[in-house]
CSV table of C-alpha atoms and ligand atoms in Angstrom, one decimal:
chain,number,residue,atom,x,y,z
A,1,UNK,CA,0.8,-17.3,88.0
A,2,UNK,CA,1.0,-14.1,87.4
A,3,UNK,CA,0.9,-10.7,87.9
A,4,UNK,CA,-2.6,-9.2,88.8
A,5,UNK,CA,-4.2,-5.7,89.9
A,6,UNK,CA,-7.7,-6.9,91.6
A,7,UNK,CA,-10.2,-4.3,93.0
A,8,UNK,CA,-12.4,-4.4,95.8
A,9,UNK,CA,-15.3,-2.5,96.2
A,10,UNK,CA,-18.7,-4.6,97.5
A,11,UNK,CA,-18.9,-2.4,100.7
A,12,UNK,CA,-17.7,0.9,102.6
A,13,UNK,CA,-14.1,0.0,101.5
A,14,UNK,CA,-12.4,1.1,97.9
A,15,UNK,CA,-9.0,-0.9,97.3
A,16,UNK,CA,-6.9,-2.2,94.6
A,17,UNK,CA,-3.8,-4.2,95.2
A,18,UNK,CA,-1.2,-5.7,92.3
A,19,UNK,CA,0.1,-9.2,93.3
A,20,UNK,CA,3.1,-10.5,91.5
A,21,UNK,CA,3.5,-14.4,91.4
A,22,UNK,CA,1.6,-14.9,94.3
A,23,UNK,CA,3.8,-12.1,96.2
A,24,UNK,CA,1.5,-8.8,97.4
A,25,UNK,CA,3.4,-6.1,95.5
A,26,UNK,CA,0.3,-3.4,96.9
A,27,UNK,CA,-2.6,-3.3,99.4
A,28,UNK,CA,-4.3,0.2,99.2
A,29,UNK,CA,-8.0,1.2,101.2
A,30,UNK,CA,-9.6,3.8,100.9
A,31,UNK,CA,-12.4,3.9,103.6
A,32,UNK,CA,-15.7,5.5,104.1
A,33,UNK,CA,-16.6,4.9,107.5
A,34,UNK,CA,-15.6,8.3,108.9
A,35,UNK,CA,-18.4,9.1,106.3
A,36,UNK,CA,-21.2,6.5,107.2
A,37,UNK,CA,-20.8,6.7,110.8
A,38,UNK,CA,-22.8,9.8,110.7
A,39,UNK,CA,-25.8,7.6,109.8
A,40,UNK,CA,-25.2,4.7,112.4
A,41,UNK,CA,-24.4,2.8,109.8
A,42,UNK,CA,-23.5,2.4,105.5
A,43,UNK,CA,-25.5,4.2,103.6
A,44,UNK,CA,-25.8,2.2,100.1
A,45,UNK,CA,-26.2,5.6,97.8
A,46,UNK,CA,-23.4,7.2,99.1
A,47,UNK,CA,-21.2,4.0,99.0
A,48,UNK,CA,-21.8,4.1,95.6
A,49,UNK,CA,-21.0,7.4,94.9
A,50,UNK,CA,-17.6,7.8,96.9
A,51,UNK,CA,-16.6,4.2,95.0
A,52,UNK,CA,-16.8,6.3,92.0
A,53,UNK,CA,-15.0,8.9,93.1
A,54,UNK,CA,-12.2,7.0,95.0
A,55,UNK,CA,-11.6,4.3,92.6
A,56,UNK,CA,-9.6,5.7,89.7
A,57,UNK,CA,-7.3,7.0,92.7
A,58,UNK,CA,-6.8,4.3,94.7
A,59,UNK,CA,-6.4,1.7,91.8
A,60,UNK,CA,-3.4,4.6,91.0
A,61,UNK,CA,-1.7,4.1,93.7
A,62,UNK,CA,-1.7,0.6,93.5
A,63,UNK,CA,-0.2,0.7,90.3
A,64,UNK,CA,2.9,3.7,91.1
A,65,UNK,CA,3.4,1.6,94.4
A,66,UNK,CA,3.7,-1.8,93.5
A,67,UNK,CA,6.0,-0.2,90.4
A,68,UNK,CA,4.1,-1.7,87.7
A,69,UNK,CA,2.3,-0.3,84.2
A,70,UNK,CA,-1.0,-2.1,82.9
A,71,UNK,CA,0.7,-3.5,80.0
A,72,UNK,CA,2.6,-5.8,82.3
A,73,UNK,CA,-0.6,-6.9,84.0
A,74,UNK,CA,-1.7,-10.4,83.1
A,75,UNK,CA,-5.3,-10.2,84.3
A,76,UNK,CA,-7.3,-7.9,85.8
A,77,UNK,CA,-9.3,-8.9,89.1
A,78,UNK,CA,-12.5,-7.9,90.9
A,79,UNK,CA,-14.7,-8.8,94.1
A,80,UNK,CA,-18.5,-9.9,91.8
A,81,UNK,CA,-20.5,-10.4,95.0
A,82,UNK,CA,-21.9,-10.6,97.6
A,83,UNK,CA,-22.2,-6.9,98.6
A,84,UNK,CA,-23.9,-3.4,97.9
A,85,UNK,CA,-25.3,-4.0,94.2
A,86,UNK,CA,-24.3,-0.2,93.4
A,87,UNK,CA,-21.1,-0.5,95.1
A,88,UNK,CA,-19.9,-3.5,93.3
A,89,UNK,CA,-20.9,-2.1,89.6
A,90,UNK,CA,-18.1,0.6,90.4
A,91,UNK,CA,-15.8,-2.2,90.7
A,92,UNK,CA,-16.6,-4.3,87.9
A,93,UNK,CA,-17.0,-0.8,85.7
A,94,UNK,CA,-13.6,-0.1,86.3
A,95,UNK,CA,-12.2,-3.3,86.0
A,96,UNK,CA,-14.0,-4.7,82.5
A,97,UNK,CA,-12.2,-0.8,81.6
A,98,UNK,CA,-9.1,-2.0,81.9
A,99,UNK,CA,-9.3,-5.3,80.5
A,100,UNK,CA,-11.1,-4.2,77.5
A,101,UNK,CA,-8.1,-1.6,77.0
A,102,UNK,CA,-5.2,-3.9,77.5
A,103,UNK,CA,-6.9,-7.0,76.4
A,104,UNK,CA,-6.2,-8.9,79.0
A,105,UNK,CA,-8.8,-11.6,81.3
A,106,UNK,CA,-11.5,-10.2,83.3
A,107,UNK,CA,-11.5,-12.9,86.9
A,108,UNK,CA,-14.6,-12.5,89.0
A,109,UNK,CA,-13.8,-13.3,92.5
A,110,UNK,CA,-16.1,-13.8,95.2
A,111,UNK,CA,-15.3,-11.7,97.8
A,112,UNK,CA,-16.2,-14.6,101.3
A,113,UNK,CA,-13.9,-16.6,99.0
A,114,UNK,CA,-11.1,-13.4,99.5
A,115,UNK,CA,-11.8,-13.0,103.0
A,116,UNK,CA,-10.6,-17.2,103.6
A,117,UNK,CA,-7.5,-16.9,101.5
A,118,UNK,CA,-6.5,-13.6,103.0
A,119,UNK,CA,-5.5,-16.1,105.8
A,120,UNK,CA,-2.8,-17.9,103.0
A,121,UNK,CA,-0.6,-14.7,103.8
A,122,UNK,CA,0.2,-16.4,106.8
A,123,UNK,CA,0.0,-20.3,106.6
A,124,UNK,CA,-1.5,-23.1,104.7
A,125,UNK,CA,-4.5,-24.8,104.8
A,126,UNK,CA,-5.1,-28.2,106.0
A,127,UNK,CA,-7.9,-29.8,104.5
A,128,UNK,CA,-10.9,-31.1,105.7
A,129,UNK,CA,-10.9,-27.0,107.0
A,130,UNK,CA,-13.6,-25.1,108.4
A,131,UNK,CA,-14.0,-21.5,107.6
A,132,UNK,CA,-15.7,-19.6,110.2
A,133,UNK,CA,-17.0,-16.8,108.3
A,134,UNK,CA,-18.1,-13.4,110.3
A,135,UNK,CA,-18.5,-10.2,108.7
A,136,UNK,CA,-20.9,-7.2,108.4
A,137,UNK,CA,-23.0,-8.9,105.9
A,138,UNK,CA,-22.0,-13.1,106.3
A,139,UNK,CA,-22.5,-15.3,108.9
A,140,UNK,CA,-21.4,-19.0,107.5
A,141,UNK,CA,-19.4,-22.0,108.6
A,142,UNK,CA,-18.1,-23.1,105.1
A,143,UNK,CA,-16.5,-26.6,104.9
A,144,UNK,CA,-13.5,-27.0,102.6
A,145,UNK,CA,-12.1,-30.5,101.9
A,146,UNK,CA,-9.4,-29.1,99.0
A,147,UNK,CA,-8.5,-25.5,97.5
A,148,UNK,CA,-11.6,-23.7,96.1
A,149,UNK,CA,-13.5,-26.3,97.2
A,150,UNK,CA,-16.4,-24.6,99.3
A,151,UNK,CA,-19.6,-26.4,100.9
A,152,UNK,CA,-21.5,-24.7,103.6
A,153,UNK,CA,-22.7,-26.5,106.4
A,154,UNK,CA,-24.1,-24.0,108.3
A,155,UNK,CA,-25.6,-20.2,108.4
A,156,UNK,CA,-27.4,-17.7,110.3
A,157,UNK,CA,-30.7,-17.7,109.4
A,158,UNK,CA,-32.1,-13.9,109.8
A,159,UNK,CA,-28.8,-11.1,110.3
A,160,UNK,CA,-25.2,-11.2,110.4
A,161,UNK,CA,-23.4,-10.9,113.4
A,162,UNK,CA,-21.5,-7.8,112.1
A,163,UNK,CA,-24.8,-6.3,111.4
A,164,UNK,CA,-26.3,-7.4,115.2
A,165,UNK,CA,-23.2,-5.5,116.4
A,166,UNK,CA,-23.8,-2.2,114.5
A,167,UNK,CA,-27.1,-2.0,115.9
A,168,UNK,CA,-26.5,-3.2,119.0
A,169,UNK,CA,-23.9,-0.1,119.2
A,170,UNK,CA,-26.1,1.9,117.6
A,171,UNK,CA,-29.0,1.3,120.7
A,172,UNK,CA,-26.4,1.7,123.0
A,173,UNK,CA,-25.2,5.2,121.7
A,174,UNK,CA,-22.0,4.0,120.6
A,175,UNK,CA,-19.9,5.1,117.3
A,176,UNK,CA,-20.0,2.5,114.1
A,177,UNK,CA,-18.6,0.2,112.7
A,178,UNK,CA,-20.3,-0.9,116.4
A,179,UNK,CA,-18.1,-4.5,116.9
A,180,UNK,CA,-15.0,-2.4,117.6
A,181,UNK,CA,-16.5,-0.3,120.3
A,182,UNK,CA,-18.6,-3.6,122.0
A,183,UNK,CA,-15.4,-5.5,122.1
A,184,UNK,CA,-13.7,-2.9,123.9
A,185,UNK,CA,-15.9,-1.4,126.5
A,186,UNK,CA,-16.7,-5.5,126.8
A,187,UNK,CA,-13.2,-5.8,128.8
A,188,UNK,CA,-14.5,-3.4,131.5
A,189,UNK,CA,-18.2,-5.4,132.2
A,190,UNK,CA,-19.5,-8.0,134.1
A,191,UNK,CA,-22.0,-10.4,132.2
A,192,UNK,CA,-25.3,-8.9,134.0
A,193,UNK,CA,-28.1,-9.1,131.4
A,194,UNK,CA,-29.9,-12.0,131.6
A,195,UNK,CA,-29.9,-12.5,127.3
A,196,UNK,CA,-31.3,-15.7,125.9
A,197,UNK,CA,-29.2,-17.4,123.8
A,198,UNK,CA,-30.4,-18.0,120.2
A,199,UNK,CA,-31.9,-21.0,118.5
A,200,UNK,CA,-31.9,-22.9,122.1
A,201,UNK,CA,-32.9,-26.3,122.1
A,202,UNK,CA,-33.0,-26.6,118.6
A,203,UNK,CA,-30.9,-29.4,116.7
A,204,UNK,CA,-29.4,-26.9,114.7
A,205,UNK,CA,-25.9,-25.7,112.9
A,206,UNK,CA,-27.5,-23.1,112.0
A,207,UNK,CA,-26.6,-19.4,113.7
A,208,UNK,CA,-29.6,-16.4,114.3
A,209,UNK,CA,-28.8,-12.9,115.5
A,210,UNK,CA,-32.2,-10.9,114.8
A,211,UNK,CA,-34.0,-12.3,118.2
A,212,UNK,CA,-30.6,-11.4,120.4
A,213,UNK,CA,-30.8,-7.6,118.6
A,214,UNK,CA,-34.2,-7.5,119.7
A,215,UNK,CA,-33.8,-8.9,122.9
A,216,UNK,CA,-31.0,-5.9,123.8
A,217,UNK,CA,-33.3,-3.0,122.1
A,218,UNK,CA,-36.1,-4.0,123.7
A,219,UNK,CA,-33.9,-4.5,127.3
A,220,UNK,CA,-32.1,-0.5,126.9
A,221,UNK,CA,-35.9,0.5,126.2
A,222,UNK,CA,-37.9,-0.9,129.2
A,223,UNK,CA,-34.8,0.1,131.5
A,224,UNK,CA,-35.4,3.7,129.9
A,225,UNK,CA,-38.6,3.3,130.5
A,226,UNK,CA,-38.6,2.9,134.2
A,227,UNK,CA,-35.2,5.6,134.7
A,228,UNK,CA,-33.2,2.7,135.3
A,229,UNK,CA,-29.8,4.0,133.5
A,230,UNK,CA,-28.0,1.5,131.3
A,231,UNK,CA,-24.8,0.3,132.1
A,232,UNK,CA,-23.6,0.4,129.0
A,233,UNK,CA,-19.8,-1.8,129.7
A,234,UNK,CA,-21.9,-4.7,131.4
A,235,UNK,CA,-24.5,-4.3,128.4
A,236,UNK,CA,-21.6,-4.8,125.8
A,237,UNK,CA,-20.2,-8.2,128.1
A,238,UNK,CA,-23.6,-9.5,128.5
A,239,UNK,CA,-24.5,-9.1,124.5
A,240,UNK,CA,-20.8,-10.2,123.6
A,241,UNK,CA,-20.5,-13.4,125.4
A,242,UNK,CA,-23.9,-14.8,123.6
A,243,UNK,CA,-22.9,-13.5,120.4
A,244,UNK,CA,-19.6,-15.0,120.4
A,245,UNK,CA,-20.7,-17.6,122.4
A,246,UNK,CA,-23.0,-18.8,119.5
A,247,UNK,CA,-20.2,-18.8,117.1
A,248,UNK,CA,-17.8,-20.7,119.3
A,249,UNK,CA,-20.8,-23.0,120.1
A,250,UNK,CA,-21.4,-23.9,116.2
A,251,UNK,CA,-18.0,-24.4,115.2
A,252,UNK,CA,-17.0,-27.0,118.2
A,253,UNK,CA,-20.3,-28.9,116.5
A,254,UNK,CA,-19.5,-28.7,113.4
A,255,UNK,CA,-15.2,-29.5,113.8
A,256,UNK,CA,-16.2,-32.9,116.2
A,257,UNK,CA,-19.0,-33.6,113.7
A,258,UNK,CA,-17.1,-33.1,110.3
A,259,UNK,CA,-13.9,-33.9,112.1
A,260,UNK,CA,-11.8,-30.8,110.5
A,261,UNK,CA,-7.9,-30.6,110.9
A,262,UNK,CA,-7.7,-27.1,110.7
A,263,UNK,CA,-10.2,-23.9,111.9
A,264,UNK,CA,-10.0,-20.6,110.0
A,265,UNK,CA,-11.4,-17.5,111.7
A,266,UNK,CA,-12.4,-14.8,108.1
A,267,UNK,CA,-14.0,-11.6,108.0
A,268,UNK,CA,-14.4,-8.0,110.1
A,269,UNK,CA,-15.6,-9.8,113.2
A,270,UNK,CA,-12.9,-11.8,113.2
A,271,UNK,CA,-11.0,-9.0,114.6
A,272,UNK,CA,-13.0,-9.8,118.1
A,273,UNK,CA,-10.6,-10.1,120.9
A,274,UNK,CA,-13.1,-12.1,122.6
A,275,UNK,CA,-13.7,-14.2,119.9
A,276,UNK,CA,-10.0,-14.5,119.2
A,277,UNK,CA,-9.0,-16.0,122.8
A,278,UNK,CA,-12.3,-18.0,123.1
A,279,UNK,CA,-11.8,-20.1,120.1
A,280,UNK,CA,-8.5,-20.4,120.6
A,281,UNK,CA,-8.9,-21.9,123.8
A,282,UNK,CA,-11.8,-24.4,122.4
A,283,UNK,CA,-9.7,-25.6,119.9
A,284,UNK,CA,-6.5,-25.8,121.8
A,285,UNK,CA,-8.9,-28.0,123.4
A,286,UNK,CA,-10.1,-30.2,121.0
A,287,UNK,CA,-6.4,-30.3,119.4
A,288,UNK,CA,-7.5,-28.7,116.2
A,289,UNK,CA,-5.1,-26.6,114.6
A,290,UNK,CA,-6.7,-22.5,114.4
A,291,UNK,CA,-5.8,-20.1,112.4
A,292,UNK,CA,-6.3,-16.2,112.5
A,293,UNK,CA,-6.3,-13.5,110.0
A,294,UNK,CA,-3.4,-10.5,110.9
A,295,UNK,CA,-5.6,-7.8,111.5
A,296,UNK,CA,-4.7,-5.8,108.4
A,297,UNK,CA,-6.7,-8.0,106.6
A,298,UNK,CA,-9.7,-9.0,108.9
A,299,UNK,CA,-11.8,-5.4,107.4
A,300,UNK,CA,-12.6,-5.5,103.5
A,301,UNK,CA,-8.8,-5.3,100.9
A,302,UNK,CA,-8.2,-5.9,97.9
A,303,UNK,CA,-5.1,-8.3,99.1
A,304,UNK,CA,-7.5,-11.1,99.6
A,305,UNK,CA,-8.9,-10.9,96.4
A,306,UNK,CA,-5.9,-10.6,94.8
A,307,UNK,CA,-4.4,-14.4,96.3
A,308,UNK,CA,-7.8,-16.0,95.0
A,309,UNK,CA,-7.3,-14.4,91.8
A,310,UNK,CA,-4.1,-15.9,91.1
A,311,UNK,CA,-5.9,-19.6,92.1
A,312,UNK,CA,-8.3,-18.6,89.1
A,313,UNK,CA,-6.0,-17.6,86.9
A,314,UNK,CA,-4.0,-21.1,87.3
A,315,UNK,CA,-7.7,-22.6,86.6
A,316,UNK,CA,-8.7,-19.8,83.1
A,317,UNK,CA,-11.8,-19.0,85.3
A,318,UNK,CA,-12.0,-15.7,83.3
A,319,UNK,CA,-15.3,-13.9,82.6
A,320,UNK,CA,-17.1,-12.6,79.3
A,321,UNK,CA,-17.2,-8.3,79.3
A,322,UNK,CA,-20.8,-8.1,79.7
A,323,UNK,CA,-20.9,-10.2,83.1
A,324,UNK,CA,-22.9,-8.3,85.8
A,325,UNK,CA,-22.6,-8.3,89.5
A,326,UNK,CA,-24.4,-10.1,92.2
A,327,UNK,CA,-25.0,-9.1,95.6
A,328,UNK,CA,-26.6,-12.5,96.9
A,329,UNK,CA,-23.9,-14.8,95.1
A,330,UNK,CA,-23.3,-17.7,97.3
A,331,UNK,CA,-19.9,-19.1,98.0
A,332,UNK,CA,-20.3,-22.4,96.5
A,333,UNK,CA,-21.4,-20.9,93.4
A,334,UNK,CA,-17.9,-19.2,92.7
A,335,UNK,CA,-17.7,-20.3,89.5
A,336,UNK,CA,-20.9,-19.9,88.1
A,337,UNK,CA,-21.6,-16.0,86.6
B,1,KG4,O1,-15.7,-7.7,106.8
B,1,KG4,P1,-16.0,-6.6,107.1
B,1,KG4,O2,-15.3,-5.1,107.2
B,1,KG4,O3,-17.5,-6.0,105.9
B,1,KG4,C1,-18.3,-7.4,104.9
B,1,KG4,O4,-17.6,-7.6,104.1
B,1,KG4,O5,-19.1,-7.7,106.0
B,1,KG4,O6,-17.2,-6.1,108.6
B,1,KG4,C2,-17.2,-5.3,109.0
B,1,KG4,C3,-18.1,-5.5,110.2
B,1,KG4,C4,-18.9,-4.8,110.9
B,1,KG4,O7,-20.1,-5.1,111.2
B,1,KG4,C5,-18.0,-4.1,112.4
B,1,KG4,O8,-18.7,-3.5,113.2
B,1,KG4,C6,-17.1,-5.7,112.3
B,1,KG4,O9,-17.2,-6.4,110.7
B,1,KG4,N1,-16.2,-5.5,113.7
B,1,KG4,C7,-15.9,-5.7,114.8
B,1,KG4,C8,-14.8,-5.6,115.1
B,1,KG4,N2,-14.0,-5.3,114.1
B,1,KG4,C9,-14.5,-5.0,113.0
B,1,KG4,N3,-17.1,-6.5,115.9
B,1,KG4,C10,-16.5,-7.4,116.2
B,1,KG4,N4,-15.3,-6.9,117.0
B,1,KG4,C11,-14.6,-6.1,116.3
B,1,KG4,N5,-13.4,-5.8,116.6
């Protein structure tokens, strides 16, 4: 156990957090959403520049809120991947500088391990456990038989679910990030549009979101060409039923196949109200414990990175100063860098 400063900058949130013996002392998040909203999605170059502008201030605030000086830190942790390459570099360079200046170990943390371990702020893990990781950049089912043992048993063969939400929102004229307005409007809509289930009839645990996205885009364009008005709330409901339905279907199959004791949700899309409700209902039917992260740690933050870093400190997982980022880092290779 140790006092650690953790940094997260993999996408459009610049974040820093201080943890002391597992107790969270600060959690500062500076989001860039308002800037990227103008473009309907994250612009990687702008994200990197904003991280560079904000990172020192965010770190300073996290240290001040934690009433901690740099000399008191035992280690510095940082998200090394996956994520946007330029954005990751900003966090890593800041972390390396602190590591060098204060002669403390540098801990590289996997972003999705962070999303999974965010759940540890609210409950203990019970193994074997299935982590359902649903975010803007990733969609995978990860089997964990013990702490820091990750086996990817299913993943998307193309787009991530969050990316699909964002693209569908854009074609419907809804603001970025699209998951939030779709979730809200779906509550007012009816499932009236027929959208095919992805990978139907294929014997696989994998998921797919590219076809669903194209189906919605084509349907909207066809209706517009015919001069028909798209009922946005109904489209949101029809889309969401299929998008979330696929995650639920794969989770049920995986739970049965791998006989898991607990299911946890992780990642930005785990904020989705329909997913939270349906998953709870289905897991209750199967008598499997379901854990859902509190809203404050569904989206990107450094508290989740700090949680993993505490474990890595005890395992002495430290990186040399020539460490590079890995935008495609696989979770089952979290200790290879
Ligand atoms: O985990 P996250 O903050 O970023 C990545 O690391 O990818 O996830 C962001 C994604 C976005 O695609 C956003 O549209 C989606 O999470 N999201 C939601 C909801 N809130 C955020 N998707 C569905 N329903 C929501 N309520």
